Structures are given as C-alpha cells and as structure tokens.
C-alpha cells in the first residue's frame, strides 16, 4: 500500500507549476516599483516624452 502512494506521481506537474507561478508573482510584487520605473524609462526613451505609468495613474485613467 505504501509503495503505491509513492509511485503515484499524478498531480506532481500541477504542483510544480503552482510553485513556480507563486515564486514569479512574489518576485514581481517585491520588485514592482523597479519594474515600473524601468518600463517608464523605456517609454520615455522611445516616445521622447515624460510618460507616467504609475499604478495610481492607471487606476485614475479607468483603463483597468
């Protein structure tokens, strides 16, 4: 009985994907301000204008 439990690997791939997604989301939340600043710098360079893409601006614009 015990050996059948350890040999059954059904669902292992799902658990791995969930763990990887949780890590990616955690890293994104930790470095959110840095990523927004990086994206702003890229947009400013491409458009040659001052672009504000802060979360507050996005919320106030109604694009969510």
mmJSON file of the N, C-alpha and C atoms, coordinates in Angstrom:
{"data_MODEL":{"atom_site":{
"group_PDB":["ATOM","ATOM","ATOM","ATOM","ATOM","ATOM","ATOM","ATOM","ATOM","ATOM","ATOM","ATOM","ATOM","ATOM","ATOM","ATOM","ATOM","ATOM","ATOM","ATOM","ATOM","ATOM","ATOM","ATOM","ATOM","ATOM","ATOM","ATOM","ATOM","ATOM","ATOM","ATOM","ATOM","ATOM","ATOM","ATOM","ATOM","ATOM","ATOM","ATOM","ATOM","ATOM","ATOM","ATOM","ATOM","ATOM","ATOM","ATOM","ATOM","ATOM","ATOM","ATOM","ATOM","ATOM","ATOM","ATOM","ATOM","ATOM","ATOM","ATOM","ATOM","ATOM","ATOM","ATOM","ATOM","ATOM","ATOM","ATOM","ATOM","ATOM","ATOM","ATOM","ATOM","ATOM","ATOM","ATOM","ATOM","ATOM","ATOM","ATOM","ATOM","ATOM","ATOM","ATOM","ATOM","ATOM","ATOM","ATOM","ATOM","ATOM","ATOM","ATOM","ATOM","ATOM","ATOM","ATOM","ATOM","ATOM","ATOM","ATOM","ATOM","ATOM","ATOM","ATOM","ATOM","ATOM","ATOM","ATOM","ATOM","ATOM","ATOM","ATOM","ATOM","ATOM","ATOM","ATOM","ATOM","ATOM","ATOM","ATOM","ATOM","ATOM","ATOM","ATOM","ATOM","ATOM","ATOM","ATOM","ATOM","ATOM","ATOM","ATOM","ATOM","ATOM","ATOM","ATOM","ATOM","ATOM","ATOM","ATOM","ATOM","ATOM","ATOM","ATOM","ATOM","ATOM","ATOM","ATOM","ATOM","ATOM","ATOM","ATOM","ATOM","ATOM","ATOM","ATOM","ATOM","ATOM","ATOM","ATOM","ATOM","ATOM","ATOM","ATOM","ATOM","ATOM","ATOM","ATOM","ATOM","ATOM","ATOM","ATOM","ATOM","ATOM","ATOM","ATOM","ATOM","ATOM","ATOM","ATOM","ATOM","ATOM","ATOM","ATOM","ATOM","ATOM","ATOM","ATOM","ATOM","ATOM","ATOM","ATOM"],
"id":[1,2,3,4,5,6,7,8,9,10,11,12,13,14,15,16,17,18,19,20,21,22,23,24,25,26,27,28,29,30,31,32,33,34,35,36,37,38,39,40,41,42,43,44,45,46,47,48,49,50,51,52,53,54,55,56,57,58,59,60,61,62,63,64,65,66,67,68,69,70,71,72,73,74,75,76,77,78,79,80,81,82,83,84,85,86,87,88,89,90,91,92,93,94,95,96,97,98,99,100,101,102,103,104,105,106,107,108,109,110,111,112,113,114,115,116,117,118,119,120,121,122,123,124,125,126,127,128,129,130,131,132,133,134,135,136,137,138,139,140,141,142,143,144,145,146,147,148,149,150,151,152,153,154,155,156,157,158,159,160,161,162,163,164,165,166,167,168,169,170,171,172,173,174,175,176,177,178,179,180,181,182,183,184,185,186,187,188,189,190,191,192],
"type_symbol":["N","C","C","N","C","C","N","C","C","N","C","C","N","C","C","N","C","C","N","C","C","N","C","C","N","C","C","N","C","C","N","C","C","N","C","C","N","C","C","N","C","C","N","C","C","N","C","C","N","C","C","N","C","C","N","C","C","N","C","C","N","C","C","N","C","C","N","C","C","N","C","C","N","C","C","N","C","C","N","C","C","N","C","C","N","C","C","N","C","C","N","C","C","N","C","C","N","C","C","N","C","C","N","C","C","N","C","C","N","C","C","N","C","C","N","C","C","N","C","C","N","C","C","N","C","C","N","C","C","N","C","C","N","C","C","N","C","C","N","C","C","N","C","C","N","C","C","N","C","C","N","C","C","N","C","C","N","C","C","N","C","C","N","C","C","N","C","C","N","C","C","N","C","C","N","C","C","N","C","C","N","C","C","N","C","C","N","C","C","N","C","C"],
"label_atom_id":["N","CA","C","N","CA","C","N","CA","C","N","CA","C","N","CA","C","N","CA","C","N","CA","C","N","CA","C","N","CA","C","N","CA","C","N","CA","C","N","CA","C","N","CA","C","N","CA","C","N","CA","C","N","CA","C","N","CA","C","N","CA","C","N","CA","C","N","CA","C","N","CA","C","N","CA","C","N","CA","C","N","CA","C","N","CA","C","N","CA","C","N","CA","C","N","CA","C","N","CA","C","N","CA","C","N","CA","C","N","CA","C","N","CA","C","N","CA","C","N","CA","C","N","CA","C","N","CA","C","N","CA","C","N","CA","C","N","CA","C","N","CA","C","N","CA","C","N","CA","C","N","CA","C","N","CA","C","N","CA","C","N","CA","C","N","CA","C","N","CA","C","N","CA","C","N","CA","C","N","CA","C","N","CA","C","N","CA","C","N","CA","C","N","CA","C","N","CA","C","N","CA","C","N","CA","C","N","CA","C","N","CA","C","N","CA","C","N","CA","C","N","CA","C"],
"label_alt_id":[null,null,null,null,null,null,null,null,null,null,null,null,null,null,null,null,null,null,null,null,null,null,null,null,null,null,null,null,null,null,null,null,null,null,null,null,null,null,null,null,null,null,null,null,null,null,null,null,null,null,null,null,null,null,null,null,null,null,null,null,null,null,null,null,null,null,null,null,null,null,null,null,null,null,null,null,null,null,null,null,null,null,null,null,null,null,null,null,null,null,null,null,null,null,null,null,null,null,null,null,null,null,null,null,null,null,null,null,null,null,null,null,null,null,null,null,null,null,null,null,null,null,null,null,null,null,null,null,null,null,null,null,null,null,null,null,null,null,null,null,null,null,null,null,null,null,null,null,null,null,null,null,null,null,null,null,null,null,null,null,null,null,null,null,null,null,null,null,null,null,null,null,null,null,null,null,null,null,null,null,null,null,null,null,null,null,null,null,null,null,null,null],
"label_comp_id":["UNK","UNK","UNK","UNK","UNK","UNK","UNK","UNK","UNK","UNK","UNK","UNK","UNK","UNK","UNK","UNK","UNK","UNK","UNK","UNK","UNK","UNK","UNK","UNK","UNK","UNK","UNK","UNK","UNK","UNK","UNK","UNK","UNK","UNK","UNK","UNK","UNK","UNK","UNK","UNK","UNK","UNK","UNK","UNK","UNK","UNK","UNK","UNK","UNK","UNK","UNK","UNK","UNK","UNK","UNK","UNK","UNK","UNK","UNK","UNK","UNK","UNK","UNK","UNK","UNK","UNK","UNK","UNK","UNK","UNK","UNK","UNK","UNK","UNK","UNK","UNK","UNK","UNK","UNK","UNK","UNK","UNK","UNK","UNK","UNK","UNK","UNK","UNK","UNK","UNK","UNK","UNK","UNK","UNK","UNK","UNK","UNK","UNK","UNK","UNK","UNK","UNK","UNK","UNK","UNK","UNK","UNK","UNK","UNK","UNK","UNK","UNK","UNK","UNK","UNK","UNK","UNK","UNK","UNK","UNK","UNK","UNK","UNK","UNK","UNK","UNK","UNK","UNK","UNK","UNK","UNK","UNK","UNK","UNK","UNK","UNK","UNK","UNK","UNK","UNK","UNK","UNK","UNK","UNK","UNK","UNK","UNK","UNK","UNK","UNK","UNK","UNK","UNK","UNK","UNK","UNK","UNK","UNK","UNK","UNK","UNK","UNK","UNK","UNK","UNK","UNK","UNK","UNK","UNK","UNK","UNK","UNK","UNK","UNK","UNK","UNK","UNK","UNK","UNK","UNK","UNK","UNK","UNK","UNK","UNK","UNK","UNK","UNK","UNK","UNK","UNK","UNK"],
"label_asym_id":["A","A","A","A","A","A","A","A","A","A","A","A","A","A","A","A","A","A","A","A","A","A","A","A","A","A","A","A","A","A","A","A","A","A","A","A","A","A","A","A","A","A","A","A","A","A","A","A","A","A","A","A","A","A","A","A","A","A","A","A","A","A","A","A","A","A","A","A","A","A","A","A","A","A","A","A","A","A","A","A","A","A","A","A","A","A","A","A","A","A","A","A","A","A","A","A","A","A","A","A","A","A","A","A","A","A","A","A","A","A","A","A","A","A","A","A","A","A","A","A","A","A","A","A","A","A","A","A","A","A","A","A","A","A","A","A","A","A","A","A","A","A","A","A","A","A","A","A","A","A","A","A","A","A","A","A","A","A","A","A","A","A","A","A","A","A","A","A","A","A","A","A","A","A","A","A","A","A","A","A","A","A","A","A","A","A","A","A","A","A","A","A"],
"label_entity_id":["1","1","1","1","1","1","1","1","1","1","1","1","1","1","1","1","1","1","1","1","1","1","1","1","1","1","1","1","1","1","1","1","1","1","1","1","1","1","1","1","1","1","1","1","1","1","1","1","1","1","1","1","1","1","1","1","1","1","1","1","1","1","1","1","1","1","1","1","1","1","1","1","1","1","1","1","1","1","1","1","1","1","1","1","1","1","1","1","1","1","1","1","1","1","1","1","1","1","1","1","1","1","1","1","1","1","1","1","1","1","1","1","1","1","1","1","1","1","1","1","1","1","1","1","1","1","1","1","1","1","1","1","1","1","1","1","1","1","1","1","1","1","1","1","1","1","1","1","1","1","1","1","1","1","1","1","1","1","1","1","1","1","1","1","1","1","1","1","1","1","1","1","1","1","1","1","1","1","1","1","1","1","1","1","1","1","1","1","1","1","1","1"],
"label_seq_id":[1,1,1,2,2,2,3,3,3,4,4,4,5,5,5,6,6,6,7,7,7,8,8,8,9,9,9,10,10,10,11,11,11,12,12,12,13,13,13,14,14,14,15,15,15,16,16,16,17,17,17,18,18,18,19,19,19,20,20,20,21,21,21,22,22,22,23,23,23,24,24,24,25,25,25,26,26,26,27,27,27,28,28,28,29,29,29,30,30,30,31,31,31,32,32,32,33,33,33,34,34,34,35,35,35,36,36,36,37,37,37,38,38,38,39,39,39,40,40,40,41,41,41,42,42,42,43,43,43,44,44,44,45,45,45,46,46,46,47,47,47,48,48,48,49,49,49,50,50,50,51,51,51,52,52,52,53,53,53,54,54,54,55,55,55,56,56,56,57,57,57,58,58,58,59,59,59,60,60,60,61,61,61,62,62,62,63,63,63,64,64,64],
"pdbx_PDB_ins_code":[null,null,null,null,null,null,null,null,null,null,null,null,null,null,null,null,null,null,null,null,null,null,null,null,null,null,null,null,null,null,null,null,null,null,null,null,null,null,null,null,null,null,null,null,null,null,null,null,null,null,null,null,null,null,null,null,null,null,null,null,null,null,null,null,null,null,null,null,null,null,null,null,null,null,null,null,null,null,null,null,null,null,null,null,null,null,null,null,null,null,null,null,null,null,null,null,null,null,null,null,null,null,null,null,null,null,null,null,null,null,null,null,null,null,null,null,null,null,null,null,null,null,null,null,null,null,null,null,null,null,null,null,null,null,null,null,null,null,null,null,null,null,null,null,null,null,null,null,null,null,null,null,null,null,null,null,null,null,null,null,null,null,null,null,null,null,null,null,null,null,null,null,null,null,null,null,null,null,null,null,null,null,null,null,null,null,null,null,null,null,null,null],
"Cartn_x":[0.829,0.0,0.863,1.887,2.737,3.511,3.956,4.733,3.873,2.577,1.687,1.531,1.499,1.344,2.547,3.745,4.945,5.191,4.682,4.859,3.854,2.728,1.715,2.154,2.57,3.061,2.055,0.834,-0.206,-0.397,-0.381,-0.545,0.747,1.879,3.16,3.449,3.152,3.395,2.568,1.348,0.492,1.073,1.55,2.143,3.392,4.222,5.426,5.067,4.051,3.637,3.104,2.32,1.772,2.895,3.885,5.011,5.806,6.071,6.817,6.044,4.735,3.923,3.921,3.861,3.885,5.208,6.31,7.618,7.699,7.222,7.268,6.4,5.214,4.335,4.969,5.576,6.258,7.385,8.201,9.295,8.748,7.67,7.062,6.543,5.963,5.468,6.605,7.686,8.824,9.477,9.644,10.349,9.41,8.164,7.16,7.591,8.069,8.466,9.638,10.594,11.744,11.291,10.351,9.881,9.086,8.277,7.515,8.47,9.504,10.49,11.23,11.574,12.263,11.386,10.121,9.195,8.996,8.923,8.787,9.997,11.189,12.403,12.414,12.004,11.973,10.966,9.76,8.752,9.214,9.88,10.38,11.416,12.284,13.3,12.668,11.689,11.073,10.207,9.414,8.475,9.042,10.208,10.838,9.909,9.104,8.204,8.266,7.695,7.569,6.272,6.373,5.209,5.086,3.935,3.695,2.821,3.408,2.638,2.54,2.507,2.399,1.034,0.938,-0.354,-1.491,-1.17,-2.209,-2.744,-1.843,-2.26,-3.127,-2.753,-3.523,-4.91,-4.963,-6.268,-7.161,-6.58,-7.361,-7.803,-7.1,-7.454,-8.627,-8.968,-10.094,-9.749,-8.464,-8.062,-8.034,-8.261,-8.217,-9.423],
"Cartn_y":[-1.204,0.0,1.254,1.262,2.426,2.689,1.647,1.824,2.384,2.079,2.624,4.13,4.617,6.05,6.81,6.297,6.992,6.846,5.803,5.609,6.421,6.785,7.568,9.034,9.507,10.884,11.782,11.379,12.177,13.475,14.59,15.879,16.566,15.896,16.495,17.675,17.552,18.654,19.878,19.678,20.794,21.516,20.786,21.381,22.173,21.639,22.341,23.661,23.653,24.872,25.896,25.461,26.379,27.002,26.216,26.742,27.744,27.438,28.351,29.66,29.57,30.776,31.614,30.958,31.683,32.424,31.804,32.449,33.644,33.48,34.574,35.743,35.465,36.527,37.213,36.449,37.034,37.957,37.53,38.372,39.626,39.477,40.64,41.64,41.161,42.063,42.754,42.025,42.603,43.702,43.462,44.403,45.24,45.396,46.116,47.541,48.275,49.661,49.759,48.863,48.859,48.562,47.615,47.259,48.408,49.108,50.246,51.359,51.606,52.614,52.254,50.978,50.512,50.694,50.325,50.486,51.967,52.816,54.256,54.797,54.377,54.833,54.402,53.182,52.697,53.507,53.731,54.513,55.947,56.525,57.884,57.947,56.953,56.93,56.731,55.865,55.566,56.744,57.294,58.343,59.753,59.886,61.182,62.118,61.567,62.369,61.827,62.554,62.079,61.28,59.996,59.131,58.629,58.825,58.377,57.128,55.974,54.726,54.153,55.037,54.572,53.915,53.053,52.384,53.373,54.503,55.488,56.104,56.399,56.977,56.002,54.732,53.717,53.581,53.559,53.457,54.652,55.85,57.069,57.215,56.548,56.693,55.8,54.834,53.952,52.848,52.549,51.503,50.127,50.016,48.714,47.9],
"Cartn_z":[0.0,0.0,0.0,0.833,0.95,-0.344,-1.017,-2.238,-3.374,-3.393,-4.422,-4.27,-3.063,-2.822,-3.355,-3.096,-3.533,-5.033,-5.652,-7.093,-7.898,-7.305,-7.996,-8.016,-9.19,-9.314,-10.025,-10.06,-10.702,-9.923,-10.62,-9.974,-9.606,-9.764,-9.421,-10.345,-11.623,-12.558,-12.199,-11.768,-11.377,-10.177,-9.207,-8.017,-8.387,-9.285,-9.718,-10.393,-11.255,-11.955,-10.96,-9.986,-8.987,-8.166,-7.785,-7.006,-7.833,-9.097,-9.967,-10.146,-10.373,-10.512,-9.236,-8.092,-6.82,-6.643,-7.034,-6.928,-7.873,-9.104,-10.082,-9.613,-9.117,-8.62,-7.416,-6.53,-5.371,-5.78,-6.745,-7.23,-7.897,-8.658,-9.314,-8.278,-7.192,-6.151,-5.416,-5.181,-4.479,-5.307,-6.608,-7.47,-8.333,-7.901,-8.688,-9.007,-8.009,-8.232,-9.21,-9.09,-10.002,-11.433,-11.598,-12.941,-13.559,-12.765,-13.275,-13.694,-12.891,-13.252,-14.522,-14.655,-15.858,-17.093,-16.991,-18.115,-18.451,-17.44,-17.675,-18.424,-18.023,-18.702,-20.16,-20.424,-21.81,-22.631,-22.08,-22.794,-23.021,-22.024,-22.181,-23.296,-23.372,-24.425,-25.799,-25.89,-27.179,-27.66,-26.772,-27.144,-27.002,-26.377,-26.109,-25.357,-24.46,-23.629,-22.214,-21.302,-19.938,-19.835,-19.609,-19.513,-18.079,-17.484,-16.119,-16.172,-15.843,-15.839,-14.436,-13.447,-12.068,-11.852,-10.873,-10.607,-10.342,-9.683,-9.392,-10.688,-11.629,-12.908,-13.68,-13.656,-14.373,-13.749,-12.412,-11.738,-12.055,-12.062,-12.284,-13.742,-14.668,-16.077,-16.481,-15.656,-15.966,-16.939,-17.128,-18.065,-17.438,-16.16,-15.509,-15.86],
"occupancy":[1.0,1.0,1.0,1.0,1.0,1.0,1.0,1.0,1.0,1.0,1.0,1.0,1.0,1.0,1.0,1.0,1.0,1.0,1.0,1.0,1.0,1.0,1.0,1.0,1.0,1.0,1.0,1.0,1.0,1.0,1.0,1.0,1.0,1.0,1.0,1.0,1.0,1.0,1.0,1.0,1.0,1.0,1.0,1.0,1.0,1.0,1.0,1.0,1.0,1.0,1.0,1.0,1.0,1.0,1.0,1.0,1.0,1.0,1.0,1.0,1.0,1.0,1.0,1.0,1.0,1.0,1.0,1.0,1.0,1.0,1.0,1.0,1.0,1.0,1.0,1.0,1.0,1.0,1.0,1.0,1.0,1.0,1.0,1.0,1.0,1.0,1.0,1.0,1.0,1.0,1.0,1.0,1.0,1.0,1.0,1.0,1.0,1.0,1.0,1.0,1.0,1.0,1.0,1.0,1.0,1.0,1.0,1.0,1.0,1.0,1.0,1.0,1.0,1.0,1.0,1.0,1.0,1.0,1.0,1.0,1.0,1.0,1.0,1.0,1.0,1.0,1.0,1.0,1.0,1.0,1.0,1.0,1.0,1.0,1.0,1.0,1.0,1.0,1.0,1.0,1.0,1.0,1.0,1.0,1.0,1.0,1.0,1.0,1.0,1.0,1.0,1.0,1.0,1.0,1.0,1.0,1.0,1.0,1.0,1.0,1.0,1.0,1.0,1.0,1.0,1.0,1.0,1.0,1.0,1.0,1.0,1.0,1.0,1.0,1.0,1.0,1.0,1.0,1.0,1.0,1.0,1.0,1.0,1.0,1.0,1.0,1.0,1.0,1.0,1.0,1.0,1.0],
"B_iso_or_equiv":[0.0,0.0,0.0,0.0,0.0,0.0,0.0,0.0,0.0,0.0,0.0,0.0,0.0,0.0,0.0,0.0,0.0,0.0,0.0,0.0,0.0,0.0,0.0,0.0,0.0,0.0,0.0,0.0,0.0,0.0,0.0,0.0,0.0,0.0,0.0,0.0,0.0,0.0,0.0,0.0,0.0,0.0,0.0,0.0,0.0,0.0,0.0,0.0,0.0,0.0,0.0,0.0,0.0,0.0,0.0,0.0,0.0,0.0,0.0,0.0,0.0,0.0,0.0,0.0,0.0,0.0,0.0,0.0,0.0,0.0,0.0,0.0,0.0,0.0,0.0,0.0,0.0,0.0,0.0,0.0,0.0,0.0,0.0,0.0,0.0,0.0,0.0,0.0,0.0,0.0,0.0,0.0,0.0,0.0,0.0,0.0,0.0,0.0,0.0,0.0,0.0,0.0,0.0,0.0,0.0,0.0,0.0,0.0,0.0,0.0,0.0,0.0,0.0,0.0,0.0,0.0,0.0,0.0,0.0,0.0,0.0,0.0,0.0,0.0,0.0,0.0,0.0,0.0,0.0,0.0,0.0,0.0,0.0,0.0,0.0,0.0,0.0,0.0,0.0,0.0,0.0,0.0,0.0,0.0,0.0,0.0,0.0,0.0,0.0,0.0,0.0,0.0,0.0,0.0,0.0,0.0,0.0,0.0,0.0,0.0,0.0,0.0,0.0,0.0,0.0,0.0,0.0,0.0,0.0,0.0,0.0,0.0,0.0,0.0,0.0,0.0,0.0,0.0,0.0,0.0,0.0,0.0,0.0,0.0,0.0,0.0,0.0,0.0,0.0,0.0,0.0,0.0],
"pdbx_formal_charge":[null,null,null,null,null,null,null,null,null,null,null,null,null,null,null,null,null,null,null,null,null,null,null,null,null,null,null,null,null,null,null,null,null,null,null,null,null,null,null,null,null,null,null,null,null,null,null,null,null,null,null,null,null,null,null,null,null,null,null,null,null,null,null,null,null,null,null,null,null,null,null,null,null,null,null,null,null,null,null,null,null,null,null,null,null,null,null,null,null,null,null,null,null,null,null,null,null,null,null,null,null,null,null,null,null,null,null,null,null,null,null,null,null,null,null,null,null,null,null,null,null,null,null,null,null,null,null,null,null,null,null,null,null,null,null,null,null,null,null,null,null,null,null,null,null,null,null,null,null,null,null,null,null,null,null,null,null,null,null,null,null,null,null,null,null,null,null,null,null,null,null,null,null,null,null,null,null,null,null,null,null,null,null,null,null,null,null,null,null,null,null,null],
"auth_seq_id":[1,1,1,2,2,2,3,3,3,4,4,4,5,5,5,6,6,6,7,7,7,8,8,8,9,9,9,10,10,10,11,11,11,12,12,12,13,13,13,14,14,14,15,15,15,16,16,16,17,17,17,18,18,18,19,19,19,20,20,20,21,21,21,22,22,22,23,23,23,24,24,24,25,25,25,26,26,26,27,27,27,28,28,28,29,29,29,30,30,30,31,31,31,32,32,32,33,33,33,34,34,34,35,35,35,36,36,36,37,37,37,38,38,38,39,39,39,40,40,40,41,41,41,42,42,42,43,43,43,44,44,44,45,45,45,46,46,46,47,47,47,48,48,48,49,49,49,50,50,50,51,51,51,52,52,52,53,53,53,54,54,54,55,55,55,56,56,56,57,57,57,58,58,58,59,59,59,60,60,60,61,61,61,62,62,62,63,63,63,64,64,64],
"auth_comp_id":["UNK","UNK","UNK","UNK","UNK","UNK","UNK","UNK","UNK","UNK","UNK","UNK","UNK","UNK","UNK","UNK","UNK","UNK","UNK","UNK","UNK","UNK","UNK","UNK","UNK","UNK","UNK","UNK","UNK","UNK","UNK","UNK","UNK","UNK","UNK","UNK","UNK","UNK","UNK","UNK","UNK","UNK","UNK","UNK","UNK","UNK","UNK","UNK","UNK","UNK","UNK","UNK","UNK","UNK","UNK","UNK","UNK","UNK","UNK","UNK","UNK","UNK","UNK","UNK","UNK","UNK","UNK","UNK","UNK","UNK","UNK","UNK","UNK","UNK","UNK","UNK","UNK","UNK","UNK","UNK","UNK","UNK","UNK","UNK","UNK","UNK","UNK","UNK","UNK","UNK","UNK","UNK","UNK","UNK","UNK","UNK","UNK","UNK","UNK","UNK","UNK","UNK","UNK","UNK","UNK","UNK","UNK","UNK","UNK","UNK","UNK","UNK","UNK","UNK","UNK","UNK","UNK","UNK","UNK","UNK","UNK","UNK","UNK","UNK","UNK","UNK","UNK","UNK","UNK","UNK","UNK","UNK","UNK","UNK","UNK","UNK","UNK","UNK","UNK","UNK","UNK","UNK","UNK","UNK","UNK","UNK","UNK","UNK","UNK","UNK","UNK","UNK","UNK","UNK","UNK","UNK","UNK","UNK","UNK","UNK","UNK","UNK","UNK","UNK","UNK","UNK","UNK","UNK","UNK","UNK","UNK","UNK","UNK","UNK","UNK","UNK","UNK","UNK","UNK","UNK","UNK","UNK","UNK","UNK","UNK","UNK","UNK","UNK","UNK","UNK","UNK","UNK"],
"auth_asym_id":["A","A","A","A","A","A","A","A","A","A","A","A","A","A","A","A","A","A","A","A","A","A","A","A","A","A","A","A","A","A","A","A","A","A","A","A","A","A","A","A","A","A","A","A","A","A","A","A","A","A","A","A","A","A","A","A","A","A","A","A","A","A","A","A","A","A","A","A","A","A","A","A","A","A","A","A","A","A","A","A","A","A","A","A","A","A","A","A","A","A","A","A","A","A","A","A","A","A","A","A","A","A","A","A","A","A","A","A","A","A","A","A","A","A","A","A","A","A","A","A","A","A","A","A","A","A","A","A","A","A","A","A","A","A","A","A","A","A","A","A","A","A","A","A","A","A","A","A","A","A","A","A","A","A","A","A","A","A","A","A","A","A","A","A","A","A","A","A","A","A","A","A","A","A","A","A","A","A","A","A","A","A","A","A","A","A","A","A","A","A","A","A"],
"auth_atom_id":["N","CA","C","N","CA","C","N","CA","C","N","CA","C","N","CA","C","N","CA","C","N","CA","C","N","CA","C","N","CA","C","N","CA","C","N","CA","C","N","CA","C","N","CA","C","N","CA","C","N","CA","C","N","CA","C","N","CA","C","N","CA","C","N","CA","C","N","CA","C","N","CA","C","N","CA","C","N","CA","C","N","CA","C","N","CA","C","N","CA","C","N","CA","C","N","CA","C","N","CA","C","N","CA","C","N","CA","C","N","CA","C","N","CA","C","N","CA","C","N","CA","C","N","CA","C","N","CA","C","N","CA","C","N","CA","C","N","CA","C","N","CA","C","N","CA","C","N","CA","C","N","CA","C","N","CA","C","N","CA","C","N","CA","C","N","CA","C","N","CA","C","N","CA","C","N","CA","C","N","CA","C","N","CA","C","N","CA","C","N","CA","C","N","CA","C","N","CA","C","N","CA","C","N","CA","C","N","CA","C","N","CA","C","N","CA","C","N","CA","C","N","CA","C"],
"pdbx_PDB_model_num":[1,1,1,1,1,1,1,1,1,1,1,1,1,1,1,1,1,1,1,1,1,1,1,1,1,1,1,1,1,1,1,1,1,1,1,1,1,1,1,1,1,1,1,1,1,1,1,1,1,1,1,1,1,1,1,1,1,1,1,1,1,1,1,1,1,1,1,1,1,1,1,1,1,1,1,1,1,1,1,1,1,1,1,1,1,1,1,1,1,1,1,1,1,1,1,1,1,1,1,1,1,1,1,1,1,1,1,1,1,1,1,1,1,1,1,1,1,1,1,1,1,1,1,1,1,1,1,1,1,1,1,1,1,1,1,1,1,1,1,1,1,1,1,1,1,1,1,1,1,1,1,1,1,1,1,1,1,1,1,1,1,1,1,1,1,1,1,1,1,1,1,1,1,1,1,1,1,1,1,1,1,1,1,1,1,1,1,1,1,1,1,1]
}}}
